[in-house]
Amino acid sequence: MKKSKIIVALSLVSMMVLSACSAGEVSTTPDPAPATPGTEEPAASDEKFVIRAGIGLNDQHPQYKGLEVMKEYVERVSEGRIEMQLFHSSQLGDDIQMMEALQMGSQEVTAPSTAPITSIDKRFMIFDLPFLFPTEEVASDLLDGELGQELLDGLDAHGLIGLAYWENGYRHLTNSVKEVRTPADMEGLKIRTMENEVHLDFFRALGANPTPMPFGELFTAMQTGVVDGQENPVPTIALQNFAEVQDYTTLTGHVYSPFVLLMSKIFWDKLPEDLQTVVSDGAIIARDEQRIINREYTEELKGDLRDAGMTVTELTPDELKAFQDATKPTVEKFKGEIGKDYVDEVLAEIERLNGK
Ligand code: TK8
């Protein structure tokens, strides 16, 4: 009896421990040795996968609309084996924090601008060089081609899967102090930039006083006067209500910014192959839709900025050239850091695409 009592007691204890383990809290049994990559037990076909997708912009922005298109596709085509939960307005952190969360496996998807990714791979600085792309079409053709793919493939080594390039768009300057038509008008303006050396350099070259800052802190910084201005595409200026704290927009179009749709490699490697295909197809289908929405919004919302009381300045060709000339030293300065060969390849490809 006594012996059996001990056995019962022991099995009770182990059941309690087991039930505690299944709740994912306490584990007394040593974790099984991590399976050699590629030898993991394939996920059961009915296993459900949850994707937490976080962005910095709000739910009105074309970036969020793109996530909604992707959510609809992956949930439908995976027949519910994938659930996508969407988080906007920096609910899960800023671009850099979310990228790090993906690398650690505590989040599955985010879509930062390329600027923060330069902290991981300097070649992404190519997209921050001022006045690089003559049109959106040339930009997306290059991004979707070999040269763009080469950079996405390089993210694997950093625990990230580069799924696609979505569109942030041409960036324009706003401020609350004065109308800007020339580089001289920039003198001393406190401008918020993304956390990126290239942007800091060319705003200094324009005579401004740039401050790098996460997007989530920008609105308050403009409201309180910590900064006089910032630069972003029209949909962001309009849909993030910058007209409430900014009076002037100058359509400089100084940089075409892509977003990079990223997935955690830890999560990606757990997905069975058929679901990896659903995710990558969904990313591309949503990309094409997101770009169309972004370009439509960009045209429509320019009028909204004026209706909201902003002075919207279109530069003359000469005025634009003055900005291009003033920022040329930045291009030369960062060619080396990005890699001269890669820069030359990209410039040659832009010329080819632009001549098409
Ligand atoms: C939003 C940012 C934003 C970017 C910036 O998270 O930081 O100004 O243009 O879109 O990625």
Short mmCIF file of C-alpha atoms and ligand atoms in Angstrom, two decimals:
data_model
loop_
_atom_site.label_atom_id
_atom_site.label_comp_id
_atom_site.label_asym_id
_atom_site.label_seq_id
_atom_site.Cartn_x
_atom_site.Cartn_y
_atom_site.Cartn_z
CA MET A 1 0.00 0.00 0.00
CA LYS A 2 2.61 2.37 1.29
CA LYS A 3 4.66 1.67 -1.85
CA SER A 4 1.61 2.18 -4.06
CA LYS A 5 0.78 5.39 -2.15
CA ILE A 6 4.25 6.70 -2.92
CA ILE A 7 3.78 5.78 -6.61
CA VAL A 8 0.36 7.46 -6.66
CA ALA A 9 1.77 10.52 -4.91
CA LEU A 10 4.67 10.63 -7.38
CA SER A 11 2.38 10.28 -10.44
CA LEU A 12 0.08 12.97 -8.99
CA VAL A 13 3.10 15.25 -8.58
CA SER A 14 4.24 14.50 -12.14
CA MET A 15 0.69 15.08 -13.52
CA MET A 16 0.57 18.41 -11.67
CA VAL A 17 3.99 19.26 -13.12
CA LEU A 18 2.85 18.14 -16.59
CA SER A 19 -0.33 20.23 -16.39
CA ALA A 20 1.82 23.20 -15.26
CA CYS A 21 4.12 22.55 -18.28
CA SER A 22 1.23 22.38 -20.76
CA ALA A 23 0.19 25.83 -19.53
CA GLY A 24 3.63 26.88 -20.80
CA GLU A 25 4.60 28.33 -17.44
CA VAL A 26 6.89 26.00 -15.52
CA SER A 27 9.03 23.25 -17.04
CA THR A 28 11.06 20.95 -14.83
CA THR A 29 11.90 18.61 -17.63
CA PRO A 30 14.88 19.99 -19.44
CA ASP A 31 13.88 21.46 -22.78
CA PRO A 32 14.50 18.89 -25.46
CA ALA A 33 17.73 19.65 -27.24
CA PRO A 34 16.92 22.16 -30.00
CA ALA A 35 16.37 20.16 -33.15
CA THR A 36 19.02 20.60 -35.77
CA PRO A 37 17.54 23.15 -38.21
CA GLY A 38 15.61 21.29 -40.87
CA THR A 39 15.05 18.23 -38.64
CA GLU A 40 12.19 19.81 -36.60
CA GLU A 41 9.09 17.72 -36.44
CA PRO A 42 6.95 19.06 -39.29
CA ALA A 43 4.09 21.12 -37.87
CA ALA A 44 0.90 19.12 -37.65
CA SER A 45 -1.28 20.06 -40.65
CA ASP A 46 -3.96 21.40 -38.35
CA GLU A 47 -1.54 23.47 -36.29
CA LYS A 48 -2.62 27.14 -36.10
CA PHE A 49 -0.13 29.98 -36.51
CA VAL A 50 -0.73 33.51 -35.21
CA ILE A 51 1.02 36.44 -36.90
CA ARG A 52 1.23 39.68 -34.89
CA ALA A 53 1.88 42.42 -37.46
CA GLY A 54 2.82 45.83 -36.04
CA ILE A 55 3.41 49.20 -37.75
CA GLY A 56 4.10 52.78 -36.66
CA LEU A 57 1.45 54.51 -38.77
CA ASN A 58 -2.28 54.62 -38.01
CA ASP A 59 -5.11 52.46 -39.41
CA GLN A 60 -6.05 55.03 -42.07
CA HIS A 61 -2.68 54.78 -43.79
CA PRO A 62 -2.15 52.78 -47.03
CA GLN A 63 0.46 50.75 -45.11
CA TYR A 64 -2.33 49.45 -42.83
CA LYS A 65 -4.60 48.93 -45.83
CA GLY A 66 -1.87 46.69 -47.24
CA LEU A 67 -1.84 44.64 -44.04
CA GLU A 68 -5.61 44.25 -44.27
CA VAL A 69 -5.28 42.90 -47.83
CA MET A 70 -2.58 40.46 -46.68
CA LYS A 71 -4.65 39.36 -43.65
CA GLU A 72 -7.67 38.61 -45.84
CA TYR A 73 -5.52 36.60 -48.29
CA VAL A 74 -3.47 34.51 -45.84
CA GLU A 75 -6.41 33.69 -43.55
CA ARG A 76 -8.59 32.68 -46.51
CA VAL A 77 -5.98 30.70 -48.48
CA SER A 78 -4.61 28.96 -45.37
CA GLU A 79 -8.21 28.03 -44.47
CA GLY A 80 -7.72 29.50 -41.02
CA ARG A 81 -4.40 27.82 -40.23
CA ILE A 82 -2.92 31.32 -40.11
CA GLU A 83 -4.48 34.16 -38.12
CA MET A 84 -3.10 37.66 -38.63
CA GLN A 85 -3.54 40.21 -35.83
CA LEU A 86 -2.89 43.84 -36.85
CA PHE A 87 -1.43 46.52 -34.54
CA HIS A 88 -1.03 50.15 -35.71
CA SER A 89 0.23 53.50 -34.31
CA SER A 90 3.37 52.04 -32.65
CA GLN A 91 1.26 49.88 -30.30
CA LEU A 92 4.03 47.25 -30.43
CA GLY A 93 6.91 49.79 -30.38
CA ASP A 94 8.79 51.86 -32.96
CA ASP A 95 10.40 50.59 -36.17
CA ILE A 96 13.70 49.59 -34.56
CA GLN A 97 12.06 48.01 -31.48
CA MET A 98 9.73 45.96 -33.67
CA MET A 99 12.59 44.80 -35.91
CA GLU A 100 14.44 43.60 -32.78
CA ALA A 101 11.28 41.84 -31.56
CA LEU A 102 11.17 39.93 -34.85
CA GLN A 103 14.82 38.92 -34.43
CA MET A 104 14.03 37.62 -30.94
CA GLY A 105 10.88 35.87 -32.12
CA SER A 106 8.51 37.85 -29.86
CA GLN A 107 6.67 39.34 -32.84
CA GLU A 108 6.14 37.99 -36.36
CA VAL A 109 5.76 40.87 -38.87
CA THR A 110 6.57 44.57 -39.23
CA ALA A 111 7.23 46.96 -42.13
CA PRO A 112 9.73 49.70 -41.30
CA SER A 113 11.02 52.28 -43.72
CA THR A 114 14.41 51.32 -45.08
CA ALA A 115 16.16 54.02 -43.04
CA PRO A 116 16.23 52.08 -39.71
CA ILE A 117 17.37 48.90 -41.51
CA THR A 118 20.68 50.59 -42.37
CA SER A 119 21.70 49.83 -38.79
CA ILE A 120 21.64 46.15 -39.85
CA ASP A 121 22.86 46.38 -43.47
CA LYS A 122 24.51 49.57 -44.74
CA ARG A 123 23.62 48.77 -48.36
CA PHE A 124 20.04 49.84 -47.55
CA MET A 125 21.42 53.39 -47.35
CA ILE A 126 21.16 53.38 -51.14
CA PHE A 127 17.45 54.17 -50.77
CA ASP A 128 18.22 57.22 -48.62
CA LEU A 129 20.40 58.93 -51.21
CA PRO A 130 18.60 62.15 -52.16
CA PHE A 131 16.89 62.44 -55.54
CA LEU A 132 17.83 58.86 -56.57
CA PHE A 133 14.61 57.68 -58.27
CA PRO A 134 13.05 59.79 -61.09
CA THR A 135 9.61 58.09 -60.75
CA GLU A 136 7.71 55.67 -58.50
CA GLU A 137 7.57 53.18 -61.36
CA VAL A 138 11.35 53.14 -61.79
CA ALA A 139 11.70 52.73 -58.03
CA SER A 140 9.32 49.77 -57.77
CA ASP A 141 10.78 48.12 -60.90
CA LEU A 142 14.24 48.26 -59.38
CA LEU A 143 13.06 47.13 -55.95
CA ASP A 144 11.19 44.15 -57.42
CA GLY A 145 14.19 43.22 -59.56
CA GLU A 146 17.47 41.46 -58.79
CA LEU A 147 19.14 44.40 -57.05
CA GLY A 148 16.25 44.84 -54.64
CA GLN A 149 16.00 41.08 -54.04
CA GLU A 150 19.72 40.89 -53.29
CA LEU A 151 19.22 43.15 -50.27
CA LEU A 152 16.15 41.26 -49.07
CA ASP A 153 18.04 37.96 -49.25
CA GLY A 154 20.84 39.43 -47.12
CA LEU A 155 18.46 39.92 -44.19
CA ASP A 156 18.30 36.17 -43.48
CA ALA A 157 21.68 36.38 -41.80
CA HIS A 158 20.16 38.92 -39.39
CA GLY A 159 17.20 36.75 -38.33
CA LEU A 160 14.77 38.49 -40.69
CA ILE A 161 12.92 37.36 -43.81
CA GLY A 162 12.49 40.20 -46.32
CA LEU A 163 9.11 39.42 -47.91
CA ALA A 164 8.57 42.45 -50.19
CA TYR A 165 8.97 46.20 -50.68
CA TRP A 166 5.84 48.19 -50.03
CA GLU A 167 5.59 51.94 -50.69
CA ASN A 168 6.00 54.82 -48.28
CA GLY A 169 6.62 57.23 -51.14
CA TYR A 170 8.33 60.50 -51.99
CA ARG A 171 9.18 62.47 -48.87
CA HIS A 172 8.33 66.16 -48.57
CA LEU A 173 9.28 68.79 -46.03
CA THR A 174 6.83 70.37 -43.59
CA ASN A 175 7.44 73.02 -40.93
CA SER A 176 5.67 75.49 -38.67
CA VAL A 177 7.97 78.51 -39.18
CA LYS A 178 8.04 79.71 -42.80
CA GLU A 179 7.53 78.86 -46.47
CA VAL A 180 10.64 77.05 -47.76
CA ARG A 181 11.54 77.53 -51.43
CA THR A 182 15.37 77.48 -51.33
CA PRO A 183 18.11 75.69 -49.36
CA ALA A 184 18.84 79.06 -47.73
CA ASP A 185 15.32 79.02 -46.26
CA MET A 186 16.31 75.86 -44.37
CA GLU A 187 18.97 77.72 -42.37
CA GLY A 188 18.68 76.77 -38.68
CA LEU A 189 15.34 74.96 -38.97
CA LYS A 190 15.10 72.14 -36.41
CA ILE A 191 14.08 69.15 -38.52
CA ARG A 192 13.20 65.68 -37.26
CA THR A 193 14.73 62.92 -39.36
CA MET A 194 14.55 59.14 -39.24
CA GLU A 195 17.39 57.45 -37.34
CA ASN A 196 19.73 57.42 -40.30
CA GLU A 197 23.16 58.92 -41.04
CA VAL A 198 22.38 59.79 -44.67
CA HIS A 199 19.30 61.85 -43.77
CA LEU A 200 21.19 63.63 -40.99
CA ASP A 201 23.99 64.45 -43.44
CA PHE A 202 21.92 65.94 -46.22
CA PHE A 203 19.77 68.04 -43.89
CA ARG A 204 23.00 69.41 -42.43
CA ALA A 205 24.17 70.03 -46.01
CA LEU A 206 20.97 72.08 -46.51
CA GLY A 207 21.85 74.21 -43.45
CA ALA A 208 19.15 72.77 -41.20
CA ASN A 209 19.59 71.44 -37.65
CA PRO A 210 18.45 67.78 -37.90
CA THR A 211 17.41 65.56 -34.95
CA PRO A 212 16.98 61.78 -35.34
CA MET A 213 13.83 60.51 -33.56
CA PRO A 214 11.47 57.50 -33.62
CA PHE A 215 8.24 58.19 -35.51
CA GLY A 216 6.08 57.65 -32.44
CA GLU A 217 7.59 60.71 -30.74
CA LEU A 218 7.26 63.04 -33.75
CA PHE A 219 3.77 64.53 -33.33
CA THR A 220 4.42 65.62 -29.73
CA ALA A 221 7.84 67.00 -30.68
CA MET A 222 6.19 69.22 -33.33
CA GLN A 223 3.36 70.20 -30.98
CA THR A 224 5.78 71.27 -28.23
CA GLY A 225 8.28 72.95 -30.58
CA VAL A 226 11.11 70.52 -29.85
CA VAL A 227 11.35 70.42 -33.63
CA ASP A 228 10.11 72.95 -36.23
CA GLY A 229 9.50 70.41 -38.93
CA GLN A 230 9.86 66.96 -40.42
CA GLU A 231 9.69 65.15 -43.76
CA ASN A 232 7.36 62.37 -44.88
CA PRO A 233 5.15 61.40 -47.85
CA VAL A 234 1.78 63.12 -48.38
CA PRO A 235 -0.39 60.25 -46.99
CA THR A 236 1.53 60.38 -43.70
CA ILE A 237 1.39 64.20 -43.46
CA ALA A 238 -2.37 64.16 -44.11
CA LEU A 239 -3.53 60.99 -42.32
CA GLN A 240 -1.38 61.52 -39.21
CA ASN A 241 -2.96 65.04 -38.96
CA PHE A 242 0.32 66.94 -39.17
CA ALA A 243 -1.64 69.97 -40.43
CA GLU A 244 -2.70 70.47 -36.79
CA VAL A 245 0.91 71.29 -35.84
CA GLN A 246 2.52 72.30 -39.16
CA ASP A 247 1.68 75.26 -41.47
CA TYR A 248 3.90 74.76 -44.51
CA THR A 249 4.54 71.85 -46.87
CA THR A 250 7.22 72.09 -49.56
CA LEU A 251 6.92 69.33 -52.18
CA THR A 252 10.66 68.57 -52.31
CA GLY A 253 10.31 64.85 -53.15
CA HIS A 254 13.90 64.57 -51.89
CA VAL A 255 13.82 60.79 -51.20
CA TYR A 256 11.65 57.91 -52.39
CA SER A 257 11.16 55.71 -49.27
CA PRO A 258 10.18 52.06 -49.56
CA PHE A 259 8.82 50.04 -46.64
CA VAL A 260 10.32 46.58 -46.17
CA LEU A 261 7.79 43.94 -45.14
CA LEU A 262 9.71 41.75 -42.70
CA MET A 263 8.97 38.44 -40.98
CA SER A 264 10.75 36.87 -38.03
CA LYS A 265 13.06 34.10 -39.31
CA ILE A 266 12.40 32.13 -36.11
CA PHE A 267 8.70 32.14 -36.96
CA TRP A 268 9.24 31.56 -40.70
CA ASP A 269 11.33 28.45 -40.04
CA LYS A 270 8.48 26.99 -37.97
CA LEU A 271 5.97 27.39 -40.79
CA PRO A 272 5.35 24.35 -43.00
CA GLU A 273 6.37 24.98 -46.60
CA ASP A 274 2.83 25.35 -47.93
CA LEU A 275 2.14 28.11 -45.41
CA GLN A 276 5.46 29.82 -46.24
CA THR A 277 4.15 30.01 -49.80
CA VAL A 278 0.82 31.45 -48.64
CA VAL A 279 2.67 34.14 -46.66
CA SER A 280 5.05 35.13 -49.45
CA ASP A 281 2.25 35.16 -52.05
CA GLY A 282 0.12 37.24 -49.68
CA ALA A 283 2.97 39.73 -49.24
CA ILE A 284 3.26 40.24 -53.01
CA ILE A 285 -0.48 40.47 -53.69
CA ALA A 286 -0.82 43.00 -50.86
CA ARG A 287 2.25 44.89 -52.15
CA ASP A 288 0.67 45.56 -55.54
CA GLU A 289 -2.58 46.64 -53.91
CA GLN A 290 -0.82 48.81 -51.32
CA ARG A 291 1.15 50.70 -53.99
CA ILE A 292 -2.01 51.48 -55.97
CA ILE A 293 -3.74 52.75 -52.82
CA ASN A 294 -0.68 54.79 -51.79
CA ARG A 295 -0.42 56.52 -55.17
CA GLU A 296 -4.15 57.32 -55.28
CA TYR A 297 -4.07 58.70 -51.74
CA THR A 298 -0.97 60.77 -52.53
CA GLU A 299 -2.78 62.62 -55.33
CA GLU A 300 -6.08 62.99 -53.45
CA LEU A 301 -4.59 64.10 -50.13
CA LYS A 302 -2.48 66.97 -51.51
CA GLY A 303 -5.76 68.90 -51.78
CA ASP A 304 -6.66 67.94 -48.21
CA LEU A 305 -3.47 69.58 -46.93
CA ARG A 306 -4.55 72.89 -48.49
CA ASP A 307 -8.12 72.42 -47.17
CA ALA A 308 -6.62 71.87 -43.71
CA GLY A 309 -5.03 75.32 -43.96
CA MET A 310 -1.48 74.39 -44.95
CA THR A 311 0.49 76.43 -47.51
CA VAL A 312 1.59 73.78 -50.03
CA THR A 313 4.57 74.94 -52.15
CA GLU A 314 5.35 73.36 -55.54
CA LEU A 315 9.00 74.13 -56.41
CA THR A 316 9.96 75.44 -59.85
CA PRO A 317 12.50 73.30 -61.81
CA ASP A 318 15.26 75.79 -60.87
CA GLU A 319 14.30 75.73 -57.21
CA LEU A 320 14.30 71.93 -57.23
CA LYS A 321 17.71 71.89 -58.89
CA ALA A 322 19.08 74.05 -56.07
CA PHE A 323 18.08 71.34 -53.58
CA GLN A 324 19.55 68.61 -55.80
CA ASP A 325 22.86 70.48 -56.12
CA ALA A 326 23.04 71.19 -52.39
CA THR A 327 22.65 67.50 -51.55
CA LYS A 328 25.06 66.08 -54.16
CA PRO A 329 27.99 65.94 -51.65
CA THR A 330 25.95 63.51 -49.53
CA VAL A 331 25.65 61.11 -52.46
CA GLU A 332 29.43 61.18 -53.01
CA LYS A 333 30.11 60.84 -49.29
CA PHE A 334 28.06 57.67 -48.77
CA LYS A 335 28.94 55.85 -52.01
CA GLY A 336 31.94 54.29 -50.25
CA GLU A 337 30.00 53.24 -47.18
CA ILE A 338 27.24 51.62 -49.22
CA GLY A 339 29.72 49.99 -51.61
CA LYS A 340 30.74 51.79 -54.78
CA ASP A 341 30.07 48.78 -57.04
CA TYR A 342 26.54 48.32 -55.73
CA VAL A 343 25.81 52.04 -56.06
CA ASP A 344 27.10 52.07 -59.64
CA GLU A 345 25.00 49.00 -60.48
CA VAL A 346 21.89 50.66 -59.06
CA LEU A 347 22.56 53.96 -60.87
CA ALA A 348 23.05 52.08 -64.17
CA GLU A 349 19.85 50.10 -63.63
CA ILE A 350 17.88 53.28 -62.84
CA GLU A 351 19.12 54.81 -66.08
CA ARG A 352 18.12 51.67 -68.00
CA LEU A 353 14.67 51.51 -66.38
CA ASN A 354 14.14 55.24 -66.87
CA GLY A 355 15.00 54.93 -70.56
CA LYS A 356 12.50 52.11 -71.07
C1 TK8 B 1 6.48 54.72 -39.28
C2 TK8 B 1 7.73 55.18 -40.01
C3 TK8 B 1 7.45 56.30 -40.97
C4 TK8 B 1 8.74 56.87 -41.54
C5 TK8 B 1 9.35 57.83 -40.56
O1 TK8 B 1 6.78 53.73 -38.37
O2 TK8 B 1 9.91 57.35 -39.56
O3 TK8 B 1 9.25 59.04 -40.78
O4 TK8 B 1 8.50 57.50 -42.76
O5 TK8 B 1 6.67 55.81 -42.00
O6 TK8 B 1 8.29 54.10 -40.72
#
